[in-house]
Short mmCIF file of C-alpha atoms and ligand atoms in Angstrom, two decimals:
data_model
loop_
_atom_site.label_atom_id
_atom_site.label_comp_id
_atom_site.label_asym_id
_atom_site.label_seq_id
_atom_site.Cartn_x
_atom_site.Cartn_y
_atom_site.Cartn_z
CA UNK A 4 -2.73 -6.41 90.39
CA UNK A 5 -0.29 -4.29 89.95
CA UNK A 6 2.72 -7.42 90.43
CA UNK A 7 0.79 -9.35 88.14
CA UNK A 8 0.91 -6.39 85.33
CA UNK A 9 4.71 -6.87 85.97
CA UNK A 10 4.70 -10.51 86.07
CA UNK A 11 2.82 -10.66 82.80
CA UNK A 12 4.76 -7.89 80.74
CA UNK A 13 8.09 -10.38 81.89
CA UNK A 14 6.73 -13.29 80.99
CA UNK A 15 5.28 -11.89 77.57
CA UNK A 16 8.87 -10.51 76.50
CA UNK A 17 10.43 -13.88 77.40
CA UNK A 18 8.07 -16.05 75.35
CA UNK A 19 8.33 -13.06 72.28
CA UNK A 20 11.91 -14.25 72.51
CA UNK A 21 11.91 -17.43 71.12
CA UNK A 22 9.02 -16.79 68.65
CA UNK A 23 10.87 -16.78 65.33
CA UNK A 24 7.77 -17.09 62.50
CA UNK A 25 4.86 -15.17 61.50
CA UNK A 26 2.73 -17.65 62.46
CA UNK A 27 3.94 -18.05 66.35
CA UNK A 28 4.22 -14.14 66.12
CA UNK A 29 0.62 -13.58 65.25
CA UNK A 30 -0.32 -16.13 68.23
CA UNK A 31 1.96 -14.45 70.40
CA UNK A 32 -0.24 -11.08 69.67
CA UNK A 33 -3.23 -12.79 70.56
CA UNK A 34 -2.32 -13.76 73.62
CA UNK A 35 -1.17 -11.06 74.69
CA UNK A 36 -2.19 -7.69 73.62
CA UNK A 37 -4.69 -8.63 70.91
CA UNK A 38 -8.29 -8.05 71.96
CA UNK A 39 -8.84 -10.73 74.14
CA UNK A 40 -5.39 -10.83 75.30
CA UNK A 41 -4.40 -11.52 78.59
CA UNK A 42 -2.44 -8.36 79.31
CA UNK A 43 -5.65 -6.29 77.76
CA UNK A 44 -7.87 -8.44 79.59
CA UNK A 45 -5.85 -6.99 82.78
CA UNK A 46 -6.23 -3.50 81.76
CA UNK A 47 -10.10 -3.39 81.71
CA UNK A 48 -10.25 -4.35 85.53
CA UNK A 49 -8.89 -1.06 86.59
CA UNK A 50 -11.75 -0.60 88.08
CA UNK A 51 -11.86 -3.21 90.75
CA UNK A 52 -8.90 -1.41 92.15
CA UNK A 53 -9.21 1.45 95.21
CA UNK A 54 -9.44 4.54 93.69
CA UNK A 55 -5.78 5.53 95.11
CA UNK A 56 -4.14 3.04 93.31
CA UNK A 57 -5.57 3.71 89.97
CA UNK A 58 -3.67 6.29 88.46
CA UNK A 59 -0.01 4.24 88.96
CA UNK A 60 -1.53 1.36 87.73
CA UNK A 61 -2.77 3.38 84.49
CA UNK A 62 0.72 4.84 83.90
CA UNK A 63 2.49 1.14 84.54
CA UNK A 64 -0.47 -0.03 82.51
CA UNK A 65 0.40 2.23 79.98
CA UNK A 66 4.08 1.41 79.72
CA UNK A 67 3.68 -2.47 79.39
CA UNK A 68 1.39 -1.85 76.57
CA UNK A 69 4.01 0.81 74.45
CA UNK A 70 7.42 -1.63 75.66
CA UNK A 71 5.00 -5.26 74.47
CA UNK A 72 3.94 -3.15 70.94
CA UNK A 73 7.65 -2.38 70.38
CA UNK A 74 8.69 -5.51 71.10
CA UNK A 75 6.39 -6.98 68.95
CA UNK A 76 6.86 -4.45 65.66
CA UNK A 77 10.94 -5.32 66.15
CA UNK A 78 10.36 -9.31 66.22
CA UNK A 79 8.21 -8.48 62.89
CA UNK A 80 11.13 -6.77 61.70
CA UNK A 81 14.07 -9.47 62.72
CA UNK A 82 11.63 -12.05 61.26
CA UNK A 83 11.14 -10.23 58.13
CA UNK A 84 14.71 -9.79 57.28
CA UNK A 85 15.20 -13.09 58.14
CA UNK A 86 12.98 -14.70 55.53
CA UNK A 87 14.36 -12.12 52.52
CA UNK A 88 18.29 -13.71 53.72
CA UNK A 89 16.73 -17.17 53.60
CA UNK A 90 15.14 -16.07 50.10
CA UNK A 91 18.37 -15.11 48.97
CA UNK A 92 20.42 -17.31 50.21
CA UNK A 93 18.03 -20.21 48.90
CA UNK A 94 16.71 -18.51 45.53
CA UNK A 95 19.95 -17.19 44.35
CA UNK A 96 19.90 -17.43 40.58
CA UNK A 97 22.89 -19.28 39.49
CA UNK A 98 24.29 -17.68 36.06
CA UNK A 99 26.29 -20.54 35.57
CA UNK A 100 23.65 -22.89 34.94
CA UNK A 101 22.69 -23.94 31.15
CA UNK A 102 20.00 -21.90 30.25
CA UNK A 103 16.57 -23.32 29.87
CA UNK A 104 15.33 -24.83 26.13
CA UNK A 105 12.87 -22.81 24.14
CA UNK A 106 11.29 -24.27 21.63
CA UNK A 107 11.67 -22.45 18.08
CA UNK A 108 9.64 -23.18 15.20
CA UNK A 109 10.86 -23.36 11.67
CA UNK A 110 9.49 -23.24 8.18
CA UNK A 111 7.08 -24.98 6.50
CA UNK A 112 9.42 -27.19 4.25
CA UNK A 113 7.00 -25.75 1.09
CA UNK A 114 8.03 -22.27 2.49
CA UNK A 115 11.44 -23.24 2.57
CA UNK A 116 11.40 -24.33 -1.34
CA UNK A 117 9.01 -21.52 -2.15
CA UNK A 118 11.42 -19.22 -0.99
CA UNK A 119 14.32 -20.84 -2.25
CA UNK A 120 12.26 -20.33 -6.09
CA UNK A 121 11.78 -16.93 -5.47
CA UNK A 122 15.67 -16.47 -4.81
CA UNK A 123 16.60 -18.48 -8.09
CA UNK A 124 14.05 -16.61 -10.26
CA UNK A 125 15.45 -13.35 -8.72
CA UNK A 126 18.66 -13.98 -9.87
CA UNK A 127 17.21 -14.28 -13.04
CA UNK A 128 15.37 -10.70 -13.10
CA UNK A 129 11.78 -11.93 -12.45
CA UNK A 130 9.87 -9.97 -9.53
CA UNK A 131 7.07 -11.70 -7.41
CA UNK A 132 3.97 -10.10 -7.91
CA UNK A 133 0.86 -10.91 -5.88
CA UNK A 134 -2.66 -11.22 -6.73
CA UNK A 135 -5.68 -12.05 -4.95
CA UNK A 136 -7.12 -15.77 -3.43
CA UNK A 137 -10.44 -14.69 -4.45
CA UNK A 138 -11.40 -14.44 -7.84
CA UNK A 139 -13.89 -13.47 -10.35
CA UNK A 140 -14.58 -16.49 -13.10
CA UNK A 141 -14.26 -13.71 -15.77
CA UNK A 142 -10.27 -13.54 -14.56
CA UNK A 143 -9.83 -16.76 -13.56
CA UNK A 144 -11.11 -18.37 -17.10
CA UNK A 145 -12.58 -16.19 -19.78
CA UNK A 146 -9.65 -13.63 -19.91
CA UNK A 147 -7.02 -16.62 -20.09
CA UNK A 148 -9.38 -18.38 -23.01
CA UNK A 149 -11.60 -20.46 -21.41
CA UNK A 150 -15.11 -19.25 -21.97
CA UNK A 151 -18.12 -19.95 -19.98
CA UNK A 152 -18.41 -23.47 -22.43
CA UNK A 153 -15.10 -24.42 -22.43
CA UNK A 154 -14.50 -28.15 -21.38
CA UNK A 155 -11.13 -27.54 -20.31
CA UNK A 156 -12.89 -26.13 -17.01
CA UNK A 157 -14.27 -29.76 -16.11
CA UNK A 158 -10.50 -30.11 -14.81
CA UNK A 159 -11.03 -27.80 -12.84
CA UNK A 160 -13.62 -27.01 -10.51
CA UNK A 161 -13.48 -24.89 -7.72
CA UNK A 162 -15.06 -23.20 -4.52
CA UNK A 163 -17.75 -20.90 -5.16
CA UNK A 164 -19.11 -17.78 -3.04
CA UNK A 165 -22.22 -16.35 -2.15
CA UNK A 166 -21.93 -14.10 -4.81
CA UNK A 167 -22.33 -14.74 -8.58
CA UNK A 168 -19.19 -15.20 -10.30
CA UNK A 169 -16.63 -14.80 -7.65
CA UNK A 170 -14.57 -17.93 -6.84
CA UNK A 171 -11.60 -19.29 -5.34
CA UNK A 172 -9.41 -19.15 -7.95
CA UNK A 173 -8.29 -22.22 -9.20
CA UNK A 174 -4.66 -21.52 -10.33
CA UNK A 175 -2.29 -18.76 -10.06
CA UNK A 176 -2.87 -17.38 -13.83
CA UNK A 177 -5.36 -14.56 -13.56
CA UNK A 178 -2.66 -13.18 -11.95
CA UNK A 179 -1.23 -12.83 -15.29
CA UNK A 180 -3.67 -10.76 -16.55
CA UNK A 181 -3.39 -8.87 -13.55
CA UNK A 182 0.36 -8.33 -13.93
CA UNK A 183 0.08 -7.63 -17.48
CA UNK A 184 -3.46 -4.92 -17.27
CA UNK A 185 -1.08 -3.06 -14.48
CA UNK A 186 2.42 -2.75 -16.57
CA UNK A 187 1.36 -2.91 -19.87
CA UNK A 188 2.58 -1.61 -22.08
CA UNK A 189 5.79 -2.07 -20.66
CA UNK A 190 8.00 -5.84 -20.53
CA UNK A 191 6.89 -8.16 -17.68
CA UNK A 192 9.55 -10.32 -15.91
CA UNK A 193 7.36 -11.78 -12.83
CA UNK A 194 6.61 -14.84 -10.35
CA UNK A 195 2.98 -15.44 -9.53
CA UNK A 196 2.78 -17.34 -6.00
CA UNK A 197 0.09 -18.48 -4.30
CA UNK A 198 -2.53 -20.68 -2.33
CA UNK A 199 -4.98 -22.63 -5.19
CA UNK A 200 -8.03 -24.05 -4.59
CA UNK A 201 -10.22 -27.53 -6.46
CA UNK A 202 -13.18 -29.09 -5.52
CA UNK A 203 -11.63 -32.67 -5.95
CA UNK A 204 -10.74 -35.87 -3.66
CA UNK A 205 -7.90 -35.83 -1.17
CA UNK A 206 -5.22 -37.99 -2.21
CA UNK A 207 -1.64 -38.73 -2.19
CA UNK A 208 -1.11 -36.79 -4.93
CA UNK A 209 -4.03 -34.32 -4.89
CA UNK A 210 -5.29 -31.50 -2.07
CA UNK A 211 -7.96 -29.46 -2.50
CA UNK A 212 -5.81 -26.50 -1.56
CA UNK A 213 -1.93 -25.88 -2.77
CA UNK A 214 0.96 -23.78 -3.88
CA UNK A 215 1.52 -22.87 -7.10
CA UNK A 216 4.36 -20.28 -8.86
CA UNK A 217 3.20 -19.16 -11.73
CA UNK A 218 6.10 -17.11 -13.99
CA UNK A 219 5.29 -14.85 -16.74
CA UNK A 220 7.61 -13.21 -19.11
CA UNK A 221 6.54 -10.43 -22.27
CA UNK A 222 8.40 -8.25 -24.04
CA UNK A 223 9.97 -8.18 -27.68
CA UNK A 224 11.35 -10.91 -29.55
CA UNK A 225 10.71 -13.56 -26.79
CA UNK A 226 10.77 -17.32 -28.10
CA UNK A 227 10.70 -20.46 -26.64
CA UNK A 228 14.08 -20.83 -26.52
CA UNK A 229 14.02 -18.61 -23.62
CA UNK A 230 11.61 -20.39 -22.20
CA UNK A 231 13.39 -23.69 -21.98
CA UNK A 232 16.65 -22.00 -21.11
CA UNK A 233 14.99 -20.33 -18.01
CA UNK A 234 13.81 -23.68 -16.84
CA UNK A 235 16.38 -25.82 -17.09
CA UNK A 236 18.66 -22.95 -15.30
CA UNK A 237 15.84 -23.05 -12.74
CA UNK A 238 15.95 -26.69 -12.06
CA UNK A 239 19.56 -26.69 -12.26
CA UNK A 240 19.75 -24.06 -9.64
CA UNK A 241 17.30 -26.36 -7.33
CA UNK A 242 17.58 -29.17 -8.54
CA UNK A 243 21.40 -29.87 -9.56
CA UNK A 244 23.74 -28.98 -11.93
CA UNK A 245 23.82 -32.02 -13.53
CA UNK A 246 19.80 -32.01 -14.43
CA UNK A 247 18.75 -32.67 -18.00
CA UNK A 248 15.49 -31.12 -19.70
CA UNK A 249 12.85 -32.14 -21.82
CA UNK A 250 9.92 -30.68 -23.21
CA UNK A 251 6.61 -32.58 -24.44
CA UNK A 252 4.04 -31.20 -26.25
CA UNK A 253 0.98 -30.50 -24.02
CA UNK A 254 -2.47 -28.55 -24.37
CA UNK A 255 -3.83 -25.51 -22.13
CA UNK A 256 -5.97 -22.67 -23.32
CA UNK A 257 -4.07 -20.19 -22.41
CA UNK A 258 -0.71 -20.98 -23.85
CA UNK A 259 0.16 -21.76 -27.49
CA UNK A 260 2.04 -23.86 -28.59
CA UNK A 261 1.80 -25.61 -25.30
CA UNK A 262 4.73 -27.85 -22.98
CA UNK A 263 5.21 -30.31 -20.07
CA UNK A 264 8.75 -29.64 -18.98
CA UNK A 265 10.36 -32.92 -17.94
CA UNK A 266 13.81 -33.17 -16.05
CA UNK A 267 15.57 -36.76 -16.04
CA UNK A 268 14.66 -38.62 -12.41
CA UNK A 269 16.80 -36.89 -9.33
CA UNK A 270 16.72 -40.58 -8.09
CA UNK A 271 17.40 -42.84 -10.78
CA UNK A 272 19.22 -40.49 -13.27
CA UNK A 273 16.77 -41.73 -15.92
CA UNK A 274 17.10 -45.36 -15.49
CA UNK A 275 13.54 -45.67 -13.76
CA UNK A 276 12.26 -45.96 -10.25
CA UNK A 277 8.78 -46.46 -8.61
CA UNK A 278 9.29 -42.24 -8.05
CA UNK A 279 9.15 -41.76 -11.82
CA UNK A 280 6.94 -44.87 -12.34
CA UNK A 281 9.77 -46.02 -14.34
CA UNK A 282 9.65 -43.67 -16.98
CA UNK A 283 13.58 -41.84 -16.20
CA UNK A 284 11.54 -38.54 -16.06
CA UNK A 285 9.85 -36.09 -13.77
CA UNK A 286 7.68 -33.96 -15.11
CA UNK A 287 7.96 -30.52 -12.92
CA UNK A 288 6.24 -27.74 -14.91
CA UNK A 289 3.48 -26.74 -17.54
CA UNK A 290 4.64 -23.86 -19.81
CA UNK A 291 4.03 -22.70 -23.35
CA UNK A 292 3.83 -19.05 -24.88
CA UNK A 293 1.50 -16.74 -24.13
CA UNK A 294 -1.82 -17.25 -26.14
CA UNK A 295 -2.09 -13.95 -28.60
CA UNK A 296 -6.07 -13.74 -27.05
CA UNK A 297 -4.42 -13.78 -23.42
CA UNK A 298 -1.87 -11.15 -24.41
CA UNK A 299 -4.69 -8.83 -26.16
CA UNK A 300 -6.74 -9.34 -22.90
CA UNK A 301 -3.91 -8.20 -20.64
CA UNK A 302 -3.64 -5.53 -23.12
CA UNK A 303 -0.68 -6.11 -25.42
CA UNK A 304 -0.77 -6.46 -28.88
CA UNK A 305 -0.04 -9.89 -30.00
CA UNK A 306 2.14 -8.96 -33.42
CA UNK A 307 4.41 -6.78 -31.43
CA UNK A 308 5.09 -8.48 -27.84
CA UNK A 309 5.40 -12.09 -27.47
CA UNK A 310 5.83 -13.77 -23.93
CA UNK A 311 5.90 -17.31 -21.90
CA UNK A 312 4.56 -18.71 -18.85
CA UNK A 313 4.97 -21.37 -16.60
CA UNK A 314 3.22 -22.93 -13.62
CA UNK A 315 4.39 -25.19 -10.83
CA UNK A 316 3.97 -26.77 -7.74
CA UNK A 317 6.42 -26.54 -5.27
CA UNK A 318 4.94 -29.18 -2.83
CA UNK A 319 5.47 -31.50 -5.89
CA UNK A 320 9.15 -30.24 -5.76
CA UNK A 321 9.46 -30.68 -2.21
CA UNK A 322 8.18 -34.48 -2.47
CA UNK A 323 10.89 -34.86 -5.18
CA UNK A 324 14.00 -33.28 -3.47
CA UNK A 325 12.68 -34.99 0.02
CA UNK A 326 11.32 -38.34 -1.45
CA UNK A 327 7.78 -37.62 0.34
CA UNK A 328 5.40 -40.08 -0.73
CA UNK A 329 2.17 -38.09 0.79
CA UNK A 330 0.73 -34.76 -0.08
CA UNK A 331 -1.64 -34.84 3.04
CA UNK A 332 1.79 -34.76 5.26
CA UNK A 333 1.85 -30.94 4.21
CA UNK A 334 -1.11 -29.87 5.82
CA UNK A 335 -1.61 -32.51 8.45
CA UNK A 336 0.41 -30.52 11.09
CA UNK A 337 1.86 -33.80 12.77
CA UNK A 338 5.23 -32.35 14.35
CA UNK A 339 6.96 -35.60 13.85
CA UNK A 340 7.36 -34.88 10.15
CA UNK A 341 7.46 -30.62 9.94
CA UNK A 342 10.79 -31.29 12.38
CA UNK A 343 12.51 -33.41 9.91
CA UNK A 344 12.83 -30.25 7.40
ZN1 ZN B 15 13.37 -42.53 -11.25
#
């Protein structure tokens, strides 16, 4: 029994030799000194043997086992290393390689214009000053003239809340009385921006939800020469230097007297286009001076201060400077046309 100990602990350290994976190494152990391995198997039937012979048997026993277990933890070892040089070898990371794309975004292209406003009217003195989505009607019509019979708020319905008399406000001019309640009595040079809401149909021209920059401007002595001066600068500035201006007279409650400011067609220079409907113009703002009850509401007194406001839509502008034909593009969120800008 004793030979065959010997036979098997050769045989087992000549067959280790070859074995060059986990997996064979794993097999290797089973057959071998696992459980049910051969040389365990062995071990157990010490005691068929004559009682003499037992005790050199257990010490060669013993050996076998301790040289097969060293064996075995060193092929682990070799095989180990072997794989982590194969990683490396394989794996390296090349640093000369192009790196890999990564997709950035980019503005929305009524961001881009919004923000290109806010740099124009900046240059011009006018802060942006923020005021709330949510309104209450009392600031989004009464305070700028429009009582609760007014007809003028047909043109403009809206979303309404849970609770009485809030709403989504409907246009960015509350925030004028906002402005104006907060610095009064001092001047006001500010740009309103913001999301506006109407309960209307979806069109090509019409959303129920949309930019707007509203400006306001009060102080002493302010005319509407000013006015028309700061917006044809503005749509010089964003439009071109070569833009011309008109104004038409217009109607809202809250201004008096009361404008449409038109600039001459970016496309045709005037001489008419299916863009202008072939009129030469493009009308890109309502404006007028500040109605004395607006400025009494926002707390100035309408014999000493004087002021103007405007409104806008910069999607509008963005159609014009892009030639976009559809509103809806803007909030559609197709990638194919948000990459063009
Ligand atoms: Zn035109």
């Amino acid at each position: 029994m004793l030979d065959q100990l010997n036979q098997m602990h050769a045989a087992a350290l000549s067959e280790l030799a070859n074995v060059d994976t986990d997996e064979a190494l794993s097999d290797w152990y089973a057959q071998t000194i696992g459980r049910k391995g051969e040389v365990t198997l062995l071990l157990r039937r010490v005691g068929e043997l004559p009682k003499e012979e037992r005790p050199a048997f257990g010490r060669r026993a013993n050996e076998v086992k301790v040289s097969l277990e060293a064996a075995y933890e060193e092929t682990a070892r070799q095989i180990k290393a072997a794989e982590l040089e194969k990683q490396l070898r394989y794996g390296a990371l090349d640093v000369t390689l192009p790196g890999r794309w990564i997709p950035t975004g980019r503005l929305h292209p009524t961001t881009q214009t919004l923000r290109e406003i806010y740099a124009i009217f900046a240059e011009m003195g006018f802060q942006v000053y923020l005021s709330p989505d949510v309104e209450t009607d009392e600031n989004n019509f009464q305070l700028l003239n429009m009582p609760p019979h007014h007809p003028a708020r047909d043109m403009w319905d809206t979303f309404y809340t849970d609770q009485e008399g809030v709403i989504l406000r409907t246009h960015t001019s509350p925030g004028q009385i906002h402005a104006m309640r907060e610095f009064c009595p001092e001047p006001i040079r500010v740009i309103l921006p913001g999301m506006c809401y109407r309960y209307e149909q979806i069109s090509v021209r019409a959303d129920i939800q949309f930019q707007q920059v509203e400006g306001l401007a009060v102080g002493h002595n302010i005319t509407l020469a000013d006015l028309k001066g700061t917006m044809a600068e503005f749509a010089r500035r964003l439009f071109g230097a070569e833009r011309k201006m008109r104004f038409r007279s217009s109607h809202f409650p809250f201004t008096e007297p009361s404008v449409e400011v038109d600039m001459d067609c970016i496309l045709c220079r005037g001489d008419g286009c299916a863009v202008c409907k072939y009129a030469g113009w493009l009308e890109i703002a309502g404006a007028g001076m500040v109605h004395p009850v607006v400025l009494r509401n926002g707390g100035y007194d309408p014999d000493v201060f004087s002021g103007f406001a405007f409104g806008m839509g910069p999607a509008r502008s963005t159609m014009l400077r892009h030639s976009i034909t559809d509103i809806r593009h803007f909030w559609a969120n197709d990638l194919r046309f948000l990459e063009q800008f």
